[in-house]
Short mmCIF file of C-alpha atoms in Angstrom, two decimals:
data_model
loop_
_atom_site.label_atom_id
_atom_site.label_comp_id
_atom_site.label_asym_id
_atom_site.label_seq_id
_atom_site.Cartn_x
_atom_site.Cartn_y
_atom_site.Cartn_z
CA MET A 1 36.52 110.53 -39.73
CA ASP A 2 32.96 110.04 -38.54
CA GLU A 3 31.93 110.15 -34.89
CA LEU A 4 31.57 106.39 -34.46
CA MET A 5 35.06 105.80 -35.84
CA MET A 6 36.48 108.46 -33.50
CA VAL A 7 34.83 106.82 -30.48
CA GLU A 8 36.32 103.46 -31.46
CA VAL A 9 39.80 104.96 -31.84
CA ILE A 10 39.54 106.66 -28.45
CA SER A 11 38.24 103.49 -26.82
CA LEU A 12 40.98 101.30 -28.29
CA SER A 13 43.65 103.85 -27.35
CA ILE A 14 42.47 103.98 -23.75
CA ALA A 15 42.31 100.18 -23.58
CA ALA A 16 45.83 99.87 -25.01
CA LEU A 17 47.26 102.43 -22.57
CA ALA A 18 45.49 100.88 -19.58
CA THR A 19 46.68 97.41 -20.56
CA ALA A 20 50.24 98.63 -21.00
CA GLY A 21 50.04 100.30 -17.58
CA VAL A 22 48.80 97.10 -15.95
CA ILE A 23 51.58 95.05 -17.53
CA LEU A 24 54.49 97.50 -17.26
CA ARG A 25 53.46 99.26 -14.01
CA PRO A 26 55.37 102.51 -14.62
CA PHE A 27 56.28 104.65 -11.61
CA GLY A 28 55.92 101.54 -9.44
CA TRP A 29 52.14 102.13 -9.20
CA ALA A 30 49.81 99.23 -8.46
CA ASP A 31 48.20 97.63 -11.50
CA TRP A 32 44.66 98.37 -10.33
CA ILE A 33 45.30 102.11 -10.70
CA PHE A 34 45.74 101.73 -14.46
CA ALA A 35 42.75 99.41 -14.84
CA VAL A 36 40.40 101.69 -12.90
CA SER A 37 41.77 104.82 -14.58
CA GLY A 38 41.22 103.28 -18.01
CA ALA A 39 37.66 102.30 -17.16
CA ALA A 40 36.92 105.76 -15.76
CA ALA A 41 38.42 107.44 -18.84
CA GLU A 42 36.22 105.32 -21.12
CA VAL A 43 33.12 106.60 -19.30
CA LEU A 44 34.29 110.20 -18.85
CA LEU A 45 35.22 110.55 -22.53
CA ARG A 46 31.88 108.98 -23.46
CA ALA A 47 33.50 106.10 -25.31
CA LEU A 48 31.38 103.81 -23.11
CA PRO A 49 27.96 104.83 -21.81
CA LEU A 50 27.66 104.87 -18.02
CA SER A 51 24.70 102.48 -18.13
CA ASP A 52 26.78 99.93 -20.06
CA ALA A 53 29.68 100.31 -17.61
CA LEU A 54 27.40 99.77 -14.62
CA HIS A 55 25.79 96.76 -16.30
CA ALA A 56 29.25 95.25 -16.95
CA ILE A 57 30.23 95.80 -13.31
CA GLY A 58 27.06 94.00 -12.19
CA GLU A 59 27.63 91.11 -14.58
CA GLY A 60 31.19 90.59 -13.36
CA ARG A 61 30.39 89.61 -9.78
CA GLU A 62 31.25 85.94 -10.34
CA VAL A 63 34.64 86.95 -11.71
CA TYR A 64 35.21 89.25 -8.72
CA PHE A 65 34.44 86.45 -6.27
CA PHE A 66 36.80 84.14 -8.15
CA LEU A 67 39.61 86.72 -8.08
CA VAL A 68 39.11 87.50 -4.39
CA GLY A 69 39.13 83.79 -3.56
CA THR A 70 42.27 83.22 -5.60
CA MET A 71 44.02 86.13 -3.90
CA LEU A 72 43.03 84.85 -0.45
CA LEU A 73 44.28 81.35 -1.25
CA ALA A 74 47.57 82.75 -2.54
CA GLU A 75 47.99 84.79 0.65
CA VAL A 76 47.33 81.78 2.87
CA GLU A 77 49.68 79.68 0.74
CA GLY A 78 52.44 82.22 1.11
CA ARG A 79 51.99 82.71 4.85
CA GLU A 80 51.75 79.02 5.66
CA GLY A 81 54.51 77.90 3.31
CA LEU A 82 52.25 75.47 1.47
CA SER A 83 54.15 75.95 -1.77
CA ASN A 84 57.13 74.25 -0.14
CA ILE A 85 55.07 71.26 1.00
CA LEU A 86 52.57 70.56 -1.77
CA PRO A 87 54.78 70.31 -4.89
CA PRO A 88 56.76 67.30 -3.71
CA ALA A 89 53.54 65.63 -2.58
CA ARG A 90 51.80 66.29 -5.92
CA CYS A 91 54.64 65.73 -8.34
CA GLY A 92 57.11 63.62 -6.48
CA ARG A 93 60.67 64.79 -6.08
CA ARG A 94 61.56 64.42 -9.74
CA ARG A 95 63.89 67.09 -10.97
CA GLY A 96 62.38 69.80 -13.16
CA LEU A 97 58.72 69.03 -12.44
CA ARG A 98 58.26 71.17 -9.37
CA GLY A 99 57.48 74.41 -11.20
CA ALA A 100 55.50 72.66 -13.93
CA CYS A 101 53.16 70.93 -11.50
CA PHE A 102 52.73 73.80 -9.06
CA PRO A 103 53.64 77.15 -10.66
CA SER A 104 53.41 79.19 -7.46
CA SER A 105 56.36 77.23 -6.08
CA ILE A 106 58.55 79.04 -8.59
CA TRP A 107 57.84 82.40 -6.98
CA SER A 108 58.00 81.25 -3.37
CA ALA A 109 61.25 79.37 -3.95
CA GLN A 110 62.89 82.60 -5.09
CA ALA A 111 61.57 84.64 -2.18
#
């Protein structure tokens, strides 16, 4: 197996393990631990050059702002109980549409 093929196998293996960790969250660890560990392993094992990793981090700032904003909105929604108010206003009180129109109401209704 040539070097390029080996790097691709290592990279795909790390990505698969990190993705599985994020989804399955073994040991009850937070999902970010697996994502950051996978990214660090890619760089440390030289499957991804450091310059490319830093460039990708810089290019992702719009995504980071979007995610932070989404997380802040979800936190405010949960604290203020908006998921209990908005679904009936948006979808009416028809049976079965509450979760379909406002998915976060599914989680808050079970809490």
